[in-house]
CSV table of C-alpha atoms in Angstrom, one decimal:
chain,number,residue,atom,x,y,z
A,3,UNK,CA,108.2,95.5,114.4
A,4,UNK,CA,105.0,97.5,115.7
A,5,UNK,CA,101.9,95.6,117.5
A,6,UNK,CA,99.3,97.1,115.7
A,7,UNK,CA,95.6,97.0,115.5
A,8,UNK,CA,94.1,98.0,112.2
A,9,UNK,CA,90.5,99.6,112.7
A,10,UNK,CA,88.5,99.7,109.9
A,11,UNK,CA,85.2,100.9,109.8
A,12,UNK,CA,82.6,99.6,107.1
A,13,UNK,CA,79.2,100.2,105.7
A,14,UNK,CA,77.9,98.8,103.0
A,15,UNK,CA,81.7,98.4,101.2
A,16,UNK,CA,80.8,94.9,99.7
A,17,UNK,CA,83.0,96.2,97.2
A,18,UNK,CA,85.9,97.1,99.2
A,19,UNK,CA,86.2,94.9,102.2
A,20,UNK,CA,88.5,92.0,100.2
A,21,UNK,CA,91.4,94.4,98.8
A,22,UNK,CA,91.5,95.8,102.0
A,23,UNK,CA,92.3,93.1,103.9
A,24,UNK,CA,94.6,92.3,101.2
A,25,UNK,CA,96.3,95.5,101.4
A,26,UNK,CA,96.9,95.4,104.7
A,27,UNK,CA,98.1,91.9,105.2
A,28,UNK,CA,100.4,92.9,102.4
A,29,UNK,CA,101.7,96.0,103.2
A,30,UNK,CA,101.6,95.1,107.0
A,31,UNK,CA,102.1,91.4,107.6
A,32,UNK,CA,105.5,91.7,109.1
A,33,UNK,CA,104.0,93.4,111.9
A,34,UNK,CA,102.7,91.7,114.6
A,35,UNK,CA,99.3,92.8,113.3
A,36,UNK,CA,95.4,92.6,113.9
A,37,UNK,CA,92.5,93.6,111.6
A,38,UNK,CA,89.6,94.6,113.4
A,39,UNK,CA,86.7,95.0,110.9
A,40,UNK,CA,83.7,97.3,112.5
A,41,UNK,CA,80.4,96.8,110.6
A,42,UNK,CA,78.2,99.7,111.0
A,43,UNK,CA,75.1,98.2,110.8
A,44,UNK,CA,75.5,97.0,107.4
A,45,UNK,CA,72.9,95.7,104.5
A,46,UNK,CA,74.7,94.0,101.8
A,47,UNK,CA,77.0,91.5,101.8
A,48,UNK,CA,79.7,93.3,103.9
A,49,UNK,CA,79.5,91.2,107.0
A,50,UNK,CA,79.5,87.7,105.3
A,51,UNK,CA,82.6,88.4,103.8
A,52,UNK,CA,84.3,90.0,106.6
A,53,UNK,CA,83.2,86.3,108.3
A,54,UNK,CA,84.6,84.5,105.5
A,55,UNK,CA,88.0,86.6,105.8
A,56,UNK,CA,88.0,85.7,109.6
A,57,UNK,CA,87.4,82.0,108.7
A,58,UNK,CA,90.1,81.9,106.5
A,59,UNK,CA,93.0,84.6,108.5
A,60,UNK,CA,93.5,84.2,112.5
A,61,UNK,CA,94.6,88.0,112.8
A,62,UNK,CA,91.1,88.8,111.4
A,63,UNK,CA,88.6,89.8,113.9
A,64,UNK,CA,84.8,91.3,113.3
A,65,UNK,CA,82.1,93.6,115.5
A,66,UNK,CA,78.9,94.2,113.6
A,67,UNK,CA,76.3,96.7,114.6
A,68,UNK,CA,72.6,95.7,115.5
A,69,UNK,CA,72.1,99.2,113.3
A,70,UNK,CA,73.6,102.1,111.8
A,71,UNK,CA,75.2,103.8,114.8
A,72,UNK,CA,77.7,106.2,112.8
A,73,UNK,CA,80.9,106.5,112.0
A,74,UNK,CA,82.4,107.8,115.7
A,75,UNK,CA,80.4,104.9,117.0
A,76,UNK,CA,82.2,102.3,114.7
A,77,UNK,CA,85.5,103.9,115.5
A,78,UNK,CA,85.0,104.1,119.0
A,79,UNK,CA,83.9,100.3,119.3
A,80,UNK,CA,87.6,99.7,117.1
A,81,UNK,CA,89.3,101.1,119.9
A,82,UNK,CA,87.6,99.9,122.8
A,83,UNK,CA,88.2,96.2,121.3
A,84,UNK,CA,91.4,96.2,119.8
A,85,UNK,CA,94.2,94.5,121.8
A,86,UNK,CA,97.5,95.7,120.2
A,87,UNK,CA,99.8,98.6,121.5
A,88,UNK,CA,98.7,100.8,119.1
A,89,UNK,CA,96.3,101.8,116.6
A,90,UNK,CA,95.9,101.7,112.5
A,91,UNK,CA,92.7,103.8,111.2
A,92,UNK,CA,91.8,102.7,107.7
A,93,UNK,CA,88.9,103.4,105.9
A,94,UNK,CA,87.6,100.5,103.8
A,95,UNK,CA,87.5,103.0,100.5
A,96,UNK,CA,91.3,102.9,100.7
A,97,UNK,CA,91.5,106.4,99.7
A,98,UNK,CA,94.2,106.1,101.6
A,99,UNK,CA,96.4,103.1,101.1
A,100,UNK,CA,97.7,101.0,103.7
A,101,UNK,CA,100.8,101.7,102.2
A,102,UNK,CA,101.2,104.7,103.6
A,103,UNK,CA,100.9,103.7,106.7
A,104,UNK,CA,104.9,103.1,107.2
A,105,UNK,CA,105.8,106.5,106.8
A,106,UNK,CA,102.9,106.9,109.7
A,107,UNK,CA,104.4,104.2,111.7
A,108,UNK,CA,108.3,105.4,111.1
A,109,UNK,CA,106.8,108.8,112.8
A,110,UNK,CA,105.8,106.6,116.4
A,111,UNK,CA,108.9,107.5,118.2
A,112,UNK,CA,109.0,107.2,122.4
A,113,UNK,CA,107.8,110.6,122.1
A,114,UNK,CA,104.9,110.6,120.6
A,115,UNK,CA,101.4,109.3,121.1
A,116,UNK,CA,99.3,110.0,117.5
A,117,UNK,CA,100.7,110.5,113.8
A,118,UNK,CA,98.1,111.6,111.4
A,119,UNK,CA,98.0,111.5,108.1
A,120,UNK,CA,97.6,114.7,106.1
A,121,UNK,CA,96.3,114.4,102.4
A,122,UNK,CA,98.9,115.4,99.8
A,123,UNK,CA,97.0,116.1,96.4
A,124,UNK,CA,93.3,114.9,98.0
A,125,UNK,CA,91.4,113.2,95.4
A,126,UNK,CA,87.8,114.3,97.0
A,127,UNK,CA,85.1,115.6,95.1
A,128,UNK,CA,86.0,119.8,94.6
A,129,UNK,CA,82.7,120.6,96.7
A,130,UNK,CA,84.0,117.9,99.5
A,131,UNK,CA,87.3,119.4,99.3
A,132,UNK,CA,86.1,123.0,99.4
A,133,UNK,CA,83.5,122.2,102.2
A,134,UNK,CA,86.3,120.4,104.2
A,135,UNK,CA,88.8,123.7,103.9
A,136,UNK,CA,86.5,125.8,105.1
A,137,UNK,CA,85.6,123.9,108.1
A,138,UNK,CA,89.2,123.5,109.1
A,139,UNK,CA,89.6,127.2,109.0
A,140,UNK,CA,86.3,127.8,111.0
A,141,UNK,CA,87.1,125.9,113.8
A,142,UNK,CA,90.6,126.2,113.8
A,143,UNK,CA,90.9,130.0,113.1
A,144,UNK,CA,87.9,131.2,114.1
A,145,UNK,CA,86.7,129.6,116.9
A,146,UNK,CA,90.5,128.6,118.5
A,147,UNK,CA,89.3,125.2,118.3
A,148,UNK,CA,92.6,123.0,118.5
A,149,UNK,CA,93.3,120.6,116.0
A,150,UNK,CA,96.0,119.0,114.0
A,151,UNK,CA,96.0,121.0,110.9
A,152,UNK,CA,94.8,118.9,107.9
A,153,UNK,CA,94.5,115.7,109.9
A,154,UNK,CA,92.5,112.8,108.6
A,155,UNK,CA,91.5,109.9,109.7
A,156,UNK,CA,94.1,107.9,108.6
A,157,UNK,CA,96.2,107.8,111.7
A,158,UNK,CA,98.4,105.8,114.6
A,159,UNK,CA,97.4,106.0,118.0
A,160,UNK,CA,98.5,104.6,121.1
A,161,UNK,CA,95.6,102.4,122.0
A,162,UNK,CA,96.0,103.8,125.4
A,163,UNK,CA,95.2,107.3,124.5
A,164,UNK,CA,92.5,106.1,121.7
A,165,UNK,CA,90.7,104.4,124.5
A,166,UNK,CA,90.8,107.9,126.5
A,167,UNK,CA,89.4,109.7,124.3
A,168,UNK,CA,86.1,107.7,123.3
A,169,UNK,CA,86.0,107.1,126.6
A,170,UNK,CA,85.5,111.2,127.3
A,171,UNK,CA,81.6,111.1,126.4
A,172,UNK,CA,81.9,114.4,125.1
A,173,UNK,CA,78.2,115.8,123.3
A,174,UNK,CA,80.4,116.0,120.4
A,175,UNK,CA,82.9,112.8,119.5
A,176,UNK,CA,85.2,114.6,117.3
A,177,UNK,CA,88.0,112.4,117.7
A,178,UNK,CA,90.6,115.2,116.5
A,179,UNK,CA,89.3,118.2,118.4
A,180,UNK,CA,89.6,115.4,121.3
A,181,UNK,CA,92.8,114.4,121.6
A,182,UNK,CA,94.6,117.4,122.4
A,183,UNK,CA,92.6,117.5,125.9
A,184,UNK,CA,94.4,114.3,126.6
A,185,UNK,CA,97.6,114.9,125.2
A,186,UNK,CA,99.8,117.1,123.0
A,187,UNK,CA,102.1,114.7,121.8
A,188,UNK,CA,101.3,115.0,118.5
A,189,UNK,CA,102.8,114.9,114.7
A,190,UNK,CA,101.3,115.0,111.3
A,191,UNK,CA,102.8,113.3,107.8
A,192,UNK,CA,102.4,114.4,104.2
A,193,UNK,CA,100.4,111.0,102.9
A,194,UNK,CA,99.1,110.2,99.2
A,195,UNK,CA,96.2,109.9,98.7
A,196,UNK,CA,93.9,108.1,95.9
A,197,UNK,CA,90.0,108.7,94.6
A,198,UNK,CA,87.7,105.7,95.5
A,199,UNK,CA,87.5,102.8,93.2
A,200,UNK,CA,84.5,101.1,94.4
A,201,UNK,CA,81.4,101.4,96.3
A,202,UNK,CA,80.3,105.0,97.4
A,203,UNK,CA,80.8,107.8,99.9
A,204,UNK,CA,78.5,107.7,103.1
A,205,UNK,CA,79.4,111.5,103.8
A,206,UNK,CA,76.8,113.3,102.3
A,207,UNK,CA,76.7,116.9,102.3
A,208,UNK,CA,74.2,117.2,104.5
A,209,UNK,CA,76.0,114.9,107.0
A,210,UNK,CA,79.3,116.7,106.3
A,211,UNK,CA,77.2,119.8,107.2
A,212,UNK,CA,75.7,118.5,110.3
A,213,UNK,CA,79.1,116.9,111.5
A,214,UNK,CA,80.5,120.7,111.2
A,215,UNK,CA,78.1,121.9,113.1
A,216,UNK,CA,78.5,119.6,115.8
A,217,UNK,CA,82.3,120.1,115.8
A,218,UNK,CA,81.6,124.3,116.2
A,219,UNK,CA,78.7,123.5,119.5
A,220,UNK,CA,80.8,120.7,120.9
A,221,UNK,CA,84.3,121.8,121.6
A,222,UNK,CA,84.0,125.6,121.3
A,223,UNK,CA,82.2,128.4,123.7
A,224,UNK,CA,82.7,131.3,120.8
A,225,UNK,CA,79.4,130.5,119.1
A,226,UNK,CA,77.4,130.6,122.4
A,227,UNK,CA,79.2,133.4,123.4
A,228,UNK,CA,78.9,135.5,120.5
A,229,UNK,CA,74.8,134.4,120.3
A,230,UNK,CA,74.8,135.6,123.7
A,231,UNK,CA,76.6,139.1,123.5
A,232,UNK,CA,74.1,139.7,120.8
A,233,UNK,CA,71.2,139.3,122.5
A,234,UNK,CA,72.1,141.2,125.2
A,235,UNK,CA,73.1,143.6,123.1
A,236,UNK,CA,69.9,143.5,121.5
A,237,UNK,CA,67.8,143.2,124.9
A,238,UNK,CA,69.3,146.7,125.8
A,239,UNK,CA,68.7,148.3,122.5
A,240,UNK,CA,64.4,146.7,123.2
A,241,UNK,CA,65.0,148.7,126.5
A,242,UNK,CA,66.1,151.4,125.3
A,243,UNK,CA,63.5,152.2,122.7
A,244,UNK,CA,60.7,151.4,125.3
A,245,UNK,CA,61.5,154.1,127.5
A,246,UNK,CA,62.1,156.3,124.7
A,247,UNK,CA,58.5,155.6,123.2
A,248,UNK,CA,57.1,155.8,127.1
A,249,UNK,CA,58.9,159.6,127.1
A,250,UNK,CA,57.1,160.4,123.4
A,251,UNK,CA,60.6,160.2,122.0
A,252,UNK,CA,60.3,158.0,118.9
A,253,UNK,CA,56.9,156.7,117.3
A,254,UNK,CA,55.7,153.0,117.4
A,255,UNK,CA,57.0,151.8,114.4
A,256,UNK,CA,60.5,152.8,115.4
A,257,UNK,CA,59.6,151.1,119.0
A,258,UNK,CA,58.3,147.6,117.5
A,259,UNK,CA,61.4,147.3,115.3
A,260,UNK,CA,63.7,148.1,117.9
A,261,UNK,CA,62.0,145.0,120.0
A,262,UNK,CA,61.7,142.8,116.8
A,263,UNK,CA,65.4,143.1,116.8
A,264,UNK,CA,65.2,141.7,120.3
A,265,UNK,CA,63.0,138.5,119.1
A,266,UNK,CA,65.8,138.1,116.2
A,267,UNK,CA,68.8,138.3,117.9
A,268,UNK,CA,67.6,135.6,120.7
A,269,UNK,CA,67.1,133.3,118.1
A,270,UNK,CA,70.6,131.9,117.0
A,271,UNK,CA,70.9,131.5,120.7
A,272,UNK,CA,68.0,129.5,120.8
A,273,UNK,CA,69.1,127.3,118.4
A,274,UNK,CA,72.8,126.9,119.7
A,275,UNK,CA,71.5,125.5,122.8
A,276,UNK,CA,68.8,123.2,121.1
A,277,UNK,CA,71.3,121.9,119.1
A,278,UNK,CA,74.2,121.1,122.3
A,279,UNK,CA,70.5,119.9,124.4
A,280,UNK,CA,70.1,117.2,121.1
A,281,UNK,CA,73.8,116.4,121.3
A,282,UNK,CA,73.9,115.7,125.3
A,283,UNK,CA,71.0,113.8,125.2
A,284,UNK,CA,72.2,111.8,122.0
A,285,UNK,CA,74.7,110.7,124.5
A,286,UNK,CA,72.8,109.8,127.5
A,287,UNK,CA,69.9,108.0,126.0
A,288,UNK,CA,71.4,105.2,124.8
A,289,UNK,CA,74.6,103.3,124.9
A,290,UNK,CA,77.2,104.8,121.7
A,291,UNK,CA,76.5,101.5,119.9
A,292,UNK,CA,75.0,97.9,120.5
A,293,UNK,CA,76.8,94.8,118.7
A,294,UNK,CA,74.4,92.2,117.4
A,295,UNK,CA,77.4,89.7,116.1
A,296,UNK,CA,81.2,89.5,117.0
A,297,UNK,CA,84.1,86.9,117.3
A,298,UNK,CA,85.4,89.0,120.5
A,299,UNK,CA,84.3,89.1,124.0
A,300,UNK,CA,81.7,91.6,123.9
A,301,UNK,CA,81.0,93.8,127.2
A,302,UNK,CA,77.6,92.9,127.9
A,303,UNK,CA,76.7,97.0,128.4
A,304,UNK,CA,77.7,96.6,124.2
A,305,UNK,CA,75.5,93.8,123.5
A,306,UNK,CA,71.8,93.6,122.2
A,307,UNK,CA,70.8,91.6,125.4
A,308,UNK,CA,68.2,90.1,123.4
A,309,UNK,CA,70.4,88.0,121.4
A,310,UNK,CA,73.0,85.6,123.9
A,311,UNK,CA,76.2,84.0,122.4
A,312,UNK,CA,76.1,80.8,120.2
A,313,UNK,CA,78.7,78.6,121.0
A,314,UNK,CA,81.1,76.9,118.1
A,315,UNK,CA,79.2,79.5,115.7
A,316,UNK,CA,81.8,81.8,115.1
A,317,UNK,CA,79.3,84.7,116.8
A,318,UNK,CA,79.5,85.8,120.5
C-alpha cells in the first residue's frame, strides 16, 4: 500500500472533474489515498462540483484560486498542501488514465524519488506533438538543459522533493528541468495514453510557445551566451570599419552597414534579458498564487486576506 496524494489541477473541466474522481477512487482506493483538487481560478461549474465531491468523499479535499494563476501555480499549491508520502500528478483531461498510475507506483522503489510517465502512442494534436518534439530536443540537445527524456506530467514524487522544488523560486518553474538540481534519483515508464473526451485544451500554441521560451531563458546560459558572443563579435567588426573609414579605407556605405550590423546583433540580447527581467519580476511581485476558497488550512501568505474563514461552511 502507497500513501499517496493525487494532485489534480483544473480549469474550467466541468466536464471532467466527476470521471476523474471516479477514476481515481477506482483505480486507487486501496491506497491509502487523497485527492487534492486545485482550481485554477475557474468560471464554470468546476468548483461546485469538486465541493459536492468533497461533501460526499472524506479523502476529497479542494484549493480554489482567487484567479487564473497558471498551471505551475496550481501544481505548486498541490504540493505544498498535500499531506501524503508521496505524490500522484493527474490532469483532469485524463489523457492519461489513472490506471496507469500502478505501473508508476510499482517503479517507487527505496531508491528512487520521481517516476514519470512517458507517453507511448501520444494522442495530441500532430502540431502539439510536433511542437512538443522539437522543444525537447532544443533544450535537451541543444542547450544541455537536463531533463527526463519524454517526461510528462503524469508522475510520482516524493512529497518531500515536490515541496523542494516549488519551493526553489526559480524565474522559470519548469518542474522537470527542476528536479534534477535537487536530485538525480530518477526513472521514467512507458504509459498509454488516450485523446481527451471532454472539455478543451488550455495549452494554446501561443502558450505552448511562450512556456518554451521560458524553459530556454530560465534554466540555460547558452542563449545569453551565444546573444552575447555575437554582439561582441559584431561590436568589433563596428570597430573595425570605423577606423578603416577614418584611414579612407572603405566608403560610407560599407561603414554604416558594418555598424548596422552592430545595432542588429545587440538586439536578441536585448530581448533575452527583457524576457529573464519579466520572468524575475513575475516572481517577486506577487505571491505564486492567492486561494480565495479551501477546505485545508490555508497559510495566511496563500490567502486573499480580504476574505477570512467561515466557520461550519465547508470554506477556510
Amino acid at each position: 500500500m502507497v500513501s499517496v496524494t493525487v494532485v489534480v489541477p483544473c480549469r474550467d473541466e466541468q466536464d471532467n472533474v466527476v470521471a476523474a474522481h471516479r477514476a481515481i477512487v477506482d483505480e486507487l482506493g486501496e491506497h491509502d489515498v487523497e485527492v487534492l483538487f486545485v482550481d485554477d481560478g475557474s468560471v464554470d461549474e468546476t468548483l461546485p462540483l469538486i465541493i459536492g465531491l468533497a461533501a460526499e468523499d472524506a479523502r476529497v479535499h479542494y484549493i480554489s484560486f482567487a484567479r487564473n494563476f497558471g498551471f505551475e501555480a496550481a501544481f505548486a499549491a498541490g504540493y505544498k498542501y498535500a499531506t501524503k508520502a508521496w505524490i500522484l500528478h493527474v490532469d483532469a483531461d485524463l489523457q492519461s488514465h489513472p490506471s496507469q498510475a500502478h505501473q508508476l507506483i510499482a517503479a517507487a522503489t527505496d531508491r528512487v524519488d520521481a517516476v514519470f510517465g512517458v507517453r507511448d502512442q501520444r494522442k495530441d494534436p500532430r502540431l502539439r506533438r510536433w511542437g512538443s518534439t522539437l522543444s525537447d530536443v532544443i533544450a535537451r540537445r541543444v542547450l544541455g538543459i537536463e531533463m527526463p527524456q519524454g517526461a510528462t506530467t503524469f508522475r510520482l514524487v516524493r512529497a518531500g522533493i515536490a515541496r523542494r522544488i516549488v519551493e526553489l523560486r526559480r524565474p522559470a518553474p519548469y518542474f522537470m528541468a527542476s528536479l534534477p538540481a535537487v536530485t538525480n534519483r530518477y526513472v521514467t515508464v512507458r504509459t498509454a495514453h488516450q485523446a481527451r473526451r471532454a472539455g478543451s485544451s488550455k495549452f494554446t500554441v501561443v502558450r505552448l510557445a511562450r512556456h518554451a521560451l521560458d524553459l530556454y531563458v530560465g534554466h540555460s546560459t547558452a542563449l545569453a551566451s551565444g546573444a552575447t558572443l555575437l554582439l561582441a563579435a559584431a561590436t568589433v567588426v563596428g570597430a573595425v570599419a570605423l577606423v578603416l573609414l577614418g584611414a579612407g579605407i572603405i566608403g560610407t556605405a560599407a561603414a554604416l552597414s558594418a555598424v548596422l550590423l552592430t545595432q542588429v546583433a545587440a538586439l536578441p540580447t536585448i530581448a533575452l534579458t527583457l524576457r529573464y527581467s519579466v520572468m524575475v519580476a513575475r516572481r517577486t511581485d506577487r505571491a505564486l498564487y492567492y486561494v480565495r476558497a479551501s477546505d485545508l488550512a490555508i497559510d495566511d501568505a496563500d490567502r486573499l486576506h480580504l476574505e477570512r474563514a467561515t466557520i461550519g461552511g465547508g470554506v477556510r
